[in-house]
Short mmCIF file of C-alpha atoms in Angstrom, two decimals:
data_model
loop_
_atom_site.label_atom_id
_atom_site.label_comp_id
_atom_site.label_asym_id
_atom_site.label_seq_id
_atom_site.Cartn_x
_atom_site.Cartn_y
_atom_site.Cartn_z
CA UNK A 1137 0.00 0.15 -0.04
CA UNK A 1138 1.69 3.25 -1.07
CA UNK A 1139 0.40 6.53 -0.01
CA UNK A 1140 0.86 9.64 -1.70
CA UNK A 1141 2.85 12.62 -0.07
CA UNK A 1142 0.82 15.79 0.04
CA UNK A 1143 1.55 19.33 1.00
CA UNK A 1144 -0.83 21.96 2.64
CA UNK A 1145 -3.02 23.33 0.19
CA UNK A 1146 -3.10 20.51 -2.29
CA UNK A 1147 -6.24 19.23 -3.91
CA UNK A 1148 -6.60 15.75 -2.75
CA UNK A 1149 -10.11 14.77 -4.00
CA UNK A 1150 -13.34 16.00 -5.27
CA UNK A 1151 -16.86 14.74 -4.27
CA UNK A 1152 -18.66 13.40 -1.20
CA UNK A 1153 -16.10 12.12 1.38
CA UNK A 1154 -16.21 11.82 5.05
CA UNK A 1155 -13.38 13.96 6.37
CA UNK A 1156 -11.05 13.11 9.15
CA UNK A 1157 -7.63 14.60 10.34
CA UNK A 1158 -5.79 17.06 8.09
CA UNK A 1159 -8.26 17.96 5.41
CA UNK A 1160 -10.81 20.70 4.64
CA UNK A 1161 -13.61 21.15 2.15
CA UNK A 1162 -14.13 24.34 -0.12
CA UNK A 1163 -17.21 23.85 -2.13
CA UNK A 1164 -17.11 20.48 -3.42
CA UNK A 1165 -13.27 20.22 -3.39
CA UNK A 1166 -11.03 18.63 -0.65
CA UNK A 1167 -7.72 20.06 0.20
CA UNK A 1168 -5.02 19.13 2.60
CA UNK A 1169 -4.18 21.38 5.44
CA UNK A 1170 -0.86 19.58 6.68
CA UNK A 1171 1.98 18.05 5.05
CA UNK A 1172 1.80 14.20 5.33
CA UNK A 1173 0.67 10.95 3.73
CA UNK A 1174 -2.76 10.68 2.04
CA UNK A 1175 -4.82 7.88 3.28
CA UNK A 1176 -8.08 7.12 1.37
CA UNK A 1177 -10.22 4.12 2.69
CA UNK A 1178 -13.56 3.80 0.93
CA UNK A 1179 -15.32 7.11 1.48
CA UNK A 1180 -13.20 8.58 4.24
CA UNK A 1181 -10.16 10.66 3.86
CA UNK A 1182 -7.46 11.52 6.27
CA UNK A 1183 -3.94 12.75 6.16
CA UNK A 1184 -1.20 11.15 8.47
CA UNK A 1185 0.94 14.01 9.25
CA UNK A 1186 4.87 13.85 9.05
CA UNK A 1187 5.37 16.05 11.81
CA UNK A 1188 3.38 17.88 14.64
CA UNK A 1189 2.85 18.70 18.28
CA UNK A 1190 1.13 16.46 20.54
CA UNK A 1191 -2.68 17.05 21.01
CA UNK A 1192 -3.99 15.29 24.10
CA UNK A 1193 -6.82 12.64 23.91
CA UNK A 1194 -8.69 10.93 26.73
CA UNK A 1195 -7.30 7.70 27.51
CA UNK A 1196 -3.69 8.38 26.28
CA UNK A 1197 -0.71 7.45 28.56
CA UNK A 1198 1.82 10.30 28.58
CA UNK A 1199 5.10 10.93 30.33
CA UNK A 1200 4.88 14.20 31.92
CA UNK A 1201 7.35 16.39 33.87
CA UNK A 1202 6.15 18.34 37.17
CA UNK A 1203 6.41 22.02 36.17
CA UNK A 1204 4.70 23.76 38.88
CA UNK A 1205 2.99 22.99 42.40
CA UNK A 1206 -0.05 24.58 44.02
CA UNK A 1207 -1.96 23.84 47.18
CA UNK A 1208 -3.87 20.93 45.91
CA UNK A 1209 -2.58 20.08 42.52
CA UNK A 1210 0.56 19.81 40.15
CA UNK A 1211 1.01 21.36 36.92
CA UNK A 1212 2.57 18.85 34.46
CA UNK A 1213 4.40 19.60 31.17
CA UNK A 1214 3.21 16.96 28.70
CA UNK A 1215 5.10 18.22 25.51
CA UNK A 1216 1.94 19.86 24.07
CA UNK A 1217 0.40 23.28 23.77
CA UNK A 1218 -1.97 22.44 26.67
CA UNK A 1219 -0.15 21.99 30.11
CA UNK A 1220 -1.90 19.20 32.14
CA UNK A 1221 -3.18 19.50 35.69
CA UNK A 1222 -2.74 16.47 38.12
CA UNK A 1223 -5.16 17.00 41.27
CA UNK A 1224 -4.14 15.68 44.42
CA UNK A 1225 -7.09 13.45 44.50
CA UNK A 1226 -5.87 11.75 41.15
CA UNK A 1227 -2.68 10.66 42.85
CA UNK A 1228 -2.24 6.81 43.71
CA UNK A 1229 -3.98 7.33 46.88
CA UNK A 1230 -6.16 10.29 47.97
CA UNK A 1231 -3.97 13.06 49.49
CA UNK A 1232 -5.25 15.44 52.09
CA UNK A 1233 -3.52 18.68 50.88
CA UNK A 1234 -4.27 20.45 54.49
CA UNK A 1235 -2.04 17.37 55.90
CA UNK A 1236 0.68 16.98 53.36
CA UNK A 1237 3.02 19.15 51.50
CA UNK A 1238 2.52 18.12 47.80
CA UNK A 1239 6.18 18.95 46.85
CA UNK A 1240 7.25 16.45 49.24
CA UNK A 1241 5.56 13.80 47.11
CA UNK A 1242 6.26 15.04 43.69
CA UNK A 1243 8.81 17.83 43.34
CA UNK A 1244 9.56 20.07 40.45
CA UNK A 1245 11.33 18.07 37.65
CA UNK A 1246 10.18 14.63 38.65
CA UNK A 1247 8.85 12.53 35.73
CA UNK A 1248 5.48 10.60 35.87
CA UNK A 1249 3.70 8.17 33.62
CA UNK A 1250 0.01 8.99 33.81
CA UNK A 1251 -3.32 8.77 31.89
CA UNK A 1252 -5.27 11.54 30.32
CA UNK A 1253 -8.54 11.59 32.34
CA UNK A 1254 -10.51 14.44 30.84
CA UNK A 1255 -10.12 17.15 28.49
CA UNK A 1256 -12.66 20.02 29.09
CA UNK A 1257 -14.17 21.96 26.10
CA UNK A 1258 -11.63 24.75 26.84
CA UNK A 1259 -8.70 22.42 26.57
CA UNK A 1260 -7.81 22.06 30.10
CA UNK A 1261 -6.18 18.60 30.41
CA UNK A 1262 -6.57 16.58 33.58
CA UNK A 1263 -4.42 13.58 33.98
CA UNK A 1264 -4.67 10.76 36.63
CA UNK A 1265 -2.44 8.23 38.29
CA UNK A 1266 -5.13 6.01 39.60
CA UNK A 1267 -4.87 3.78 36.71
CA UNK A 1268 -3.09 0.43 36.22
CA UNK A 1269 0.40 1.06 34.78
CA UNK A 1270 0.59 4.62 36.09
CA UNK A 1271 3.91 5.34 37.95
CA UNK A 1272 6.54 7.68 38.90
CA UNK A 1273 9.75 7.39 36.92
CA UNK A 1274 13.01 7.69 39.14
CA UNK A 1275 15.85 6.26 36.82
CA UNK A 1276 16.69 5.70 33.15
CA UNK A 1277 16.53 7.90 30.22
CA UNK A 1278 13.61 9.65 28.46
CA UNK A 1279 14.13 10.50 24.67
CA UNK A 1280 11.79 12.53 22.69
CA UNK A 1281 10.43 11.84 19.15
CA UNK A 1282 7.79 13.49 16.92
CA UNK A 1283 4.54 12.47 18.58
CA UNK A 1284 3.08 11.74 15.14
CA UNK A 1285 5.55 8.80 14.78
CA UNK A 1286 4.51 7.12 18.23
CA UNK A 1287 2.06 4.68 16.56
CA UNK A 1288 4.87 3.41 14.31
CA UNK A 1289 7.09 2.88 17.36
CA UNK A 1290 4.31 0.84 18.97
CA UNK A 1291 3.78 -0.94 15.77
CA UNK A 1292 0.52 -2.65 14.87
CA UNK A 1293 -0.86 -4.36 17.97
CA UNK A 1294 2.33 -3.53 19.62
CA UNK A 1295 4.63 -5.65 17.38
CA UNK A 1296 7.45 -3.40 17.01
CA UNK A 1297 7.64 -2.52 20.82
CA UNK A 1298 7.40 -6.18 21.85
CA UNK A 1299 10.06 -7.24 19.32
CA UNK A 1300 12.51 -4.49 20.59
CA UNK A 1301 11.66 -5.27 24.17
CA UNK A 1302 12.29 -8.99 23.48
CA UNK A 1303 15.57 -8.55 21.58
CA UNK A 1304 17.16 -6.18 24.03
CA UNK A 1305 15.71 -7.02 27.38
CA UNK A 1306 15.07 -3.50 28.35
CA UNK A 1307 12.13 -1.63 30.10
CA UNK A 1308 10.31 0.63 27.70
CA UNK A 1309 7.40 2.89 28.36
CA UNK A 1310 5.86 4.78 25.27
CA UNK A 1311 3.93 7.87 26.04
CA UNK A 1312 1.59 9.07 23.35
CA UNK A 1313 3.02 12.68 23.65
CA UNK A 1314 6.38 11.62 22.08
CA UNK A 1315 8.42 10.83 25.18
CA UNK A 1316 9.83 7.41 25.62
CA UNK A 1317 11.48 6.13 28.73
CA UNK A 1318 14.15 3.46 28.49
CA UNK A 1319 15.75 1.70 31.43
CA UNK A 1320 18.45 -0.89 31.13
CA UNK A 1321 22.38 -1.09 30.64
CA UNK A 1322 23.98 1.99 29.01
CA UNK A 1323 24.73 -0.40 25.84
CA UNK A 1324 21.37 -1.65 25.53
CA UNK A 1325 19.79 1.82 25.98
CA UNK A 1326 22.06 3.15 23.19
CA UNK A 1327 21.04 0.45 20.96
CA UNK A 1328 17.32 1.13 21.43
CA UNK A 1329 17.81 4.85 21.00
CA UNK A 1330 19.37 4.03 17.81
CA UNK A 1331 16.36 1.63 16.69
CA UNK A 1332 14.04 4.29 17.59
CA UNK A 1333 15.85 7.03 15.68
CA UNK A 1334 15.69 4.61 12.63
CA UNK A 1335 12.02 4.06 13.16
CA UNK A 1336 11.44 7.93 13.41
CA UNK A 1337 13.42 8.58 10.23
CA UNK A 1338 11.85 5.70 8.20
CA UNK A 1339 8.38 5.75 9.75
CA UNK A 1340 6.87 6.17 6.22
CA UNK A 1341 8.29 3.09 4.69
CA UNK A 1342 7.13 -0.60 4.57
CA UNK A 1343 8.66 -3.65 6.15
CA UNK A 1344 10.18 -1.46 8.89
CA UNK A 1345 9.78 -4.06 11.69
CA UNK A 1346 12.14 -6.52 10.02
CA UNK A 1347 14.69 -4.03 9.19
CA UNK A 1348 14.82 -2.81 12.66
CA UNK A 1349 15.14 -6.36 13.86
CA UNK A 1350 18.09 -7.02 11.52
CA UNK A 1351 19.83 -3.83 12.66
CA UNK A 1352 19.50 -4.71 16.25
CA UNK A 1353 20.88 -8.28 15.52
CA UNK A 1354 23.69 -7.07 13.39
CA UNK A 1355 24.62 -4.28 16.03
CA UNK A 1356 24.74 -7.03 18.81
CA UNK A 1357 26.93 -9.15 16.91
CA UNK A 1358 29.41 -6.59 16.30
CA UNK A 1359 30.22 -6.52 20.06
CA UNK B 696 15.55 30.97 29.41
CA UNK B 697 13.86 27.64 30.13
CA UNK B 698 15.08 26.28 33.49
CA UNK B 699 12.77 23.32 34.01
CA UNK B 700 14.48 19.97 33.21
CA UNK B 701 13.52 16.57 34.23
CA UNK B 702 15.62 15.25 37.17
CA UNK B 703 16.19 11.99 35.37
CA UNK B 704 17.58 13.90 32.37
CA UNK B 705 19.97 15.80 34.55
CA UNK B 706 21.07 12.57 36.22
CA UNK B 707 21.45 10.98 32.97
CA UNK B 708 23.75 13.79 31.42
CA UNK B 709 25.87 13.89 34.53
CA UNK B 710 26.23 10.04 34.79
CA UNK B 711 27.18 9.82 31.09
CA UNK B 712 29.78 12.56 31.45
CA UNK B 713 31.32 10.66 34.46
CA UNK B 714 31.47 7.66 32.40
CA UNK B 715 33.56 9.66 29.80
CA UNK B 716 30.96 9.99 27.24
CA UNK B 717 28.26 12.53 26.19
CA UNK B 718 24.54 11.95 25.77
CA UNK B 719 24.85 12.35 21.99
CA UNK B 720 27.90 10.08 21.83
CA UNK B 721 30.31 13.11 20.85
CA UNK B 722 33.71 13.52 22.37
CA UNK B 723 34.39 16.37 24.83
CA UNK B 724 36.24 18.21 22.27
CA UNK B 725 33.94 17.72 19.42
CA UNK B 726 31.62 20.00 17.57
CA UNK B 727 28.46 18.74 15.99
CA UNK B 728 28.20 18.72 12.18
CA UNK B 729 28.72 22.24 10.90
CA UNK B 730 27.24 23.67 7.60
CA UNK B 731 27.48 27.22 6.45
CA UNK B 732 25.59 28.47 3.42
CA UNK B 733 26.17 32.09 2.20
CA UNK B 734 24.24 34.42 -0.14
CA UNK B 735 20.71 33.08 1.24
CA UNK B 736 19.11 36.62 1.52
CA UNK B 737 18.55 38.45 -1.74
CA UNK B 738 17.87 41.81 -0.17
CA UNK B 739 20.71 41.87 2.22
CA UNK B 740 24.19 43.00 1.12
CA UNK B 741 25.62 39.78 2.63
CA UNK B 742 23.99 36.78 4.38
CA UNK B 743 24.64 33.44 5.78
CA UNK B 744 22.76 30.43 7.35
CA UNK B 745 24.84 28.65 9.82
CA UNK B 746 23.83 25.04 11.17
CA UNK B 747 25.57 23.58 14.17
CA UNK B 748 23.63 20.33 14.85
CA UNK B 749 20.08 21.31 15.16
CA UNK B 750 20.82 25.05 15.91
CA UNK B 751 20.16 27.22 13.05
CA UNK B 752 20.96 30.84 12.82
CA UNK B 753 20.64 33.23 9.89
CA UNK B 754 22.85 36.32 9.70
CA UNK B 755 22.39 39.26 7.47
CA UNK B 756 24.47 42.41 6.77
CA UNK B 757 22.79 45.59 5.70
CA UNK B 758 24.73 48.74 4.82
CA UNK B 759 23.67 52.20 5.09
CA UNK B 760 25.43 55.70 4.81
CA UNK B 761 25.40 57.93 7.74
CA UNK B 762 27.27 60.29 10.04
CA UNK B 763 30.28 58.81 12.01
CA UNK B 764 30.47 59.30 15.77
CA UNK B 765 31.90 62.69 16.72
CA UNK B 766 35.00 61.10 18.48
CA UNK B 767 35.89 58.82 15.43
CA UNK B 768 35.12 61.07 12.63
CA UNK B 769 37.10 58.88 10.05
CA UNK B 770 35.76 55.58 11.13
CA UNK B 771 32.72 53.50 9.93
CA UNK B 772 30.05 52.30 12.34
CA UNK B 773 29.34 48.73 13.29
CA UNK B 774 26.19 47.56 15.06
CA UNK B 775 25.08 44.17 15.82
CA UNK B 776 21.54 43.11 16.70
CA UNK B 777 20.07 39.67 17.69
CA UNK B 778 16.67 38.30 17.69
CA UNK B 779 15.40 35.24 19.39
CA UNK B 780 12.59 34.29 17.10
CA UNK B 781 9.40 32.67 18.85
CA UNK B 782 9.52 29.98 16.25
CA UNK B 783 13.11 28.72 17.31
CA UNK B 784 11.99 27.60 20.71
CA UNK B 785 8.76 27.42 22.91
CA UNK B 786 10.67 29.48 25.46
CA UNK B 787 11.46 32.41 23.21
CA UNK B 788 8.73 35.28 23.33
CA UNK B 789 8.27 38.16 21.08
CA UNK B 790 8.52 41.62 22.48
CA UNK B 791 11.33 43.60 23.50
CA UNK B 792 14.78 42.00 23.68
CA UNK B 793 15.64 40.28 26.87
CA UNK B 794 18.83 39.70 28.81
CA UNK B 795 19.84 36.51 26.82
CA UNK B 796 19.15 38.58 23.26
CA UNK B 797 21.32 41.51 24.35
CA UNK B 798 24.19 39.38 25.66
CA UNK B 799 24.29 37.23 22.49
CA UNK B 800 24.45 40.45 20.41
CA UNK B 801 27.03 42.00 22.66
CA UNK B 802 29.33 38.96 22.68
CA UNK B 803 29.16 38.46 18.84
CA UNK B 804 29.79 42.23 18.32
CA UNK B 805 32.70 42.24 20.81
CA UNK B 806 34.45 39.35 18.77
CA UNK B 807 33.99 41.36 15.59
CA UNK B 808 34.90 44.75 17.00
CA UNK B 809 37.78 43.77 19.12
CA UNK B 810 39.50 41.56 16.45
CA UNK B 811 39.37 44.62 14.21
CA UNK B 812 38.19 42.26 11.43
CA UNK B 813 36.62 45.11 9.59
CA UNK B 814 38.98 47.91 8.69
CA UNK B 815 36.47 50.42 9.75
CA UNK B 816 38.72 53.50 8.58
CA UNK B 817 38.32 52.30 5.09
CA UNK B 818 34.46 52.57 5.43
CA UNK B 819 34.85 56.32 5.66
CA UNK B 820 33.63 58.21 2.72
CA UNK B 821 33.86 61.89 3.86
CA UNK B 822 35.71 62.42 6.98
CA UNK B 823 33.37 63.66 9.66
CA UNK B 824 30.43 63.58 7.36
CA UNK B 825 29.72 60.37 5.77
CA UNK B 826 30.56 56.87 6.51
CA UNK B 827 29.34 53.43 5.83
CA UNK B 828 27.17 51.81 8.67
CA UNK B 829 27.36 48.28 9.05
CA UNK B 830 24.21 46.34 10.52
CA UNK B 831 24.65 42.77 11.45
CA UNK B 832 21.38 41.26 12.31
CA UNK B 833 21.22 37.68 13.68
CA UNK B 834 18.02 35.69 13.63
CA UNK B 835 17.77 32.42 15.60
CA UNK B 836 15.65 29.91 13.55
CA UNK B 837 16.21 26.86 15.56
CA UNK B 838 17.61 26.65 19.21
CA UNK B 839 19.42 23.59 20.32
CA UNK B 840 22.32 25.31 22.42
CA UNK B 841 25.37 27.08 21.62
CA UNK B 842 24.08 30.18 19.94
CA UNK B 843 27.20 32.09 20.36
CA UNK B 844 29.48 30.08 18.37
CA UNK B 845 26.71 29.68 15.59
CA UNK B 846 26.11 33.46 15.71
CA UNK B 847 29.62 34.36 15.38
CA UNK B 848 30.27 32.12 12.48
CA UNK B 849 27.17 33.37 10.75
CA UNK B 850 28.22 36.98 11.20
CA UNK B 851 31.62 36.67 10.02
CA UNK B 852 30.47 34.60 7.01
CA UNK B 853 27.78 37.20 6.24
CA UNK B 854 30.43 39.84 6.39
CA UNK B 855 32.81 37.95 4.11
CA UNK B 856 29.84 37.53 1.65
CA UNK B 857 28.89 41.16 1.84
CA UNK B 858 29.11 43.26 -1.46
CA UNK B 859 28.81 46.98 -1.35
CA UNK B 860 25.77 48.40 -3.24
CA UNK B 861 26.15 51.17 -5.79
CA UNK B 862 26.04 54.69 -4.81
CA UNK B 863 24.90 57.58 -6.94
CA UNK B 864 24.96 61.29 -5.74
CA UNK B 865 25.23 60.15 -2.21
CA UNK B 866 22.18 57.89 -2.48
CA UNK B 867 22.36 54.05 -2.33
CA UNK B 868 20.82 51.83 -5.04
CA UNK B 869 20.30 48.75 -2.97
CA UNK B 870 19.22 46.78 -6.20
CA UNK B 871 22.52 47.07 -7.84
CA UNK B 872 25.44 45.42 -6.10
CA UNK B 873 29.02 46.37 -6.98
CA UNK B 874 32.00 43.74 -6.90
CA UNK B 875 33.54 45.71 -4.09
CA UNK B 876 33.76 43.93 -0.93
CA UNK B 877 34.11 44.99 2.83
CA UNK B 878 37.79 45.31 3.92
CA UNK B 879 38.12 42.08 6.08
CA UNK B 880 41.55 41.94 7.89
CA UNK B 881 40.73 39.03 10.20
CA UNK B 882 38.43 36.15 10.72
CA UNK B 883 37.49 35.88 14.45
CA UNK B 884 35.66 32.82 15.72
CA UNK B 885 34.16 32.05 19.07
CA UNK B 886 34.25 28.61 21.11
CA UNK B 887 32.02 28.06 23.99
CA UNK B 888 32.78 25.41 26.73
CA UNK B 889 30.25 24.37 29.34
CA UNK B 890 31.20 23.17 32.68
CA UNK B 891 29.03 20.31 33.95
CA UNK B 892 30.19 18.99 37.29
CA UNK B 893 33.84 18.41 36.94
CA UNK B 894 33.83 17.98 33.27
CA UNK B 895 34.25 20.72 30.42
CA UNK B 896 32.90 20.03 26.98
CA UNK B 897 32.71 22.06 23.84
CA UNK B 898 29.59 23.04 21.97
CA UNK B 899 26.79 22.20 24.40
CA UNK B 900 23.48 21.11 23.36
CA UNK B 901 20.31 22.54 24.91
CA UNK B 902 20.04 19.82 27.43
CA UNK B 903 23.58 20.29 28.37
CA UNK B 904 23.20 24.02 28.61
CA UNK B 905 20.19 23.53 31.07
CA UNK B 906 22.24 21.40 33.47
CA UNK B 907 25.63 23.32 33.14
CA UNK B 908 27.07 25.08 35.95
CA UNK B 909 28.92 27.89 33.93
CA UNK B 910 29.93 28.55 30.28
CA UNK B 911 33.02 30.16 28.91
CA UNK B 912 33.09 31.69 25.57
CA UNK B 913 36.51 32.78 23.97
CA UNK B 914 36.90 34.45 20.76
CA UNK B 915 40.25 34.03 18.72
CA UNK B 916 41.67 35.99 15.75
CA UNK B 917 43.43 34.09 13.00
CA UNK B 918 46.88 34.49 14.74
CA UNK B 919 45.47 32.82 17.82
CA UNK B 920 45.22 35.93 20.01
CA UNK B 921 42.34 36.24 22.34
CA UNK B 922 40.02 39.06 21.42
CA UNK B 923 36.84 38.62 23.45
CA UNK B 924 35.72 36.35 26.39
CA UNK B 925 32.43 36.02 28.32
CA UNK B 926 31.49 33.76 30.97
CA UNK B 927 27.97 32.93 32.06
CA UNK B 928 26.13 30.82 34.49
CA UNK B 929 26.17 30.81 38.33
CA UNK B 930 29.08 28.43 38.68
CA UNK B 931 32.72 29.17 38.78
CA UNK B 932 35.93 28.26 36.70
CA UNK B 933 39.26 27.84 38.47
CA UNK B 934 42.40 29.57 37.03
CA UNK B 935 43.54 26.21 35.85
CA UNK B 936 40.27 25.37 33.97
CA UNK B 937 40.18 28.86 32.24
CA UNK B 938 43.77 28.20 30.75
CA UNK B 939 42.76 24.71 29.88
CA UNK B 940 39.55 26.18 28.11
CA UNK B 941 41.66 28.60 26.24
CA UNK B 942 44.14 25.99 24.83
CA UNK B 943 41.30 23.52 23.89
CA UNK B 944 39.48 26.39 22.26
CA UNK B 945 42.32 27.53 20.16
CA UNK B 946 42.59 24.13 18.49
CA UNK B 947 38.89 24.05 17.93
CA UNK B 948 38.92 27.62 16.61
CA UNK B 949 41.12 26.59 13.77
CA UNK B 950 38.71 23.98 12.77
CA UNK B 951 35.79 26.33 12.76
CA UNK B 952 37.50 28.91 10.77
CA UNK B 953 37.79 26.54 7.86
CA UNK B 954 33.96 26.65 7.44
CA UNK B 955 34.13 30.48 6.74
CA UNK B 956 33.80 30.74 2.79
CA UNK B 957 36.76 33.40 2.85
CA UNK B 958 39.04 33.56 -0.32
CA UNK B 959 42.28 35.16 0.15
CA UNK B 960 42.90 38.01 -2.48
#
């Protein structure tokens, strides 16, 4: 399946289509609004953008950094235009802010893995840690990729991610906001960083999982 | 600028340096790949885009005719201005220039002025009345650390690229460029070192700049003389460390100078 690369303002189709991401209609003509790959399935059109900022979605797991602390909530930088709020009641256990100093629990610069709970119509983002899998990240390394490439790093039904995990025996957490946490020996971390850079660079090509696999195997044999 | 950095990122950078490596697998004395392109702005008399890794800077030179300063009646005028474009980084805001912008412009200006790389006296047209004014404008397009070196390299490359416009009856015709170039005598370059913990590394990336204790920028002339210095950050350098930075920077400056597209005449 080859997809066509389109640029903003390019005419992509004419007629009656259902529009999804990255397209707009003018009269009966449909134009692209982003640079990306055109994807037409039946009567629906969308464009998979090549680059872009993270737009929060309810249910996404994100890796955030505590950027501000108030009396009963934390502000969390989630690599997006909208900064997220973590209420003290959304922490693992319910905290009484009258009894506890929140900065003793999570201080500025701490990294967390949390889930987007709610987005208000005014784009205020609430995240929660009362969710299976949510955690505080204390060690390891966080790398950043373009958020639009995250689905490719996970792979279809997690195929890419489970392959990397199996081949390198390293802990990986992928945040939908383009932050990826790696925890393992320095050599393995470097190798996975390299693999992720490769996926990011070649995300739009086919047969990527096998090539990444071969790259990891050949890199390991070199050592 | 932006001072929030994840604690684990800070730990990672410091631990990697302790192990004798850097987060992007460079050597302590290794620059990121550098690319210089001149003649990028049609409307400027001289221009250049410099790329050091992901940091990208555009420099432009405009010329105007004006009055000299009363205390230097036979000398041209040089002004440098920098602008941190909001598109370069989420932490840059538009509006009046801040501390970082002014520091950047002044450090670049100092390197160029104190090396006397432009023979300003040759820019005098009528003594005390009419001289060339050289405007150097620096625009930051992408910010990934080490703006000083990129801007200095961009400024000097744009100066080298500059061709004087045609002048008729005291009026400049900007559309017509002559083949006359600026009187360039020297090619100053700056090298910046960051001190992180006990380690001193050249060309810090943004992450390293966020965790560094202090930085030291040294500008060198072609002969290897120091023509400007600037120290930043809250940390300190010992005397021994400063001398070490100067020696290491001198070697690097020779490397950087090769990127300036200057042909000896």
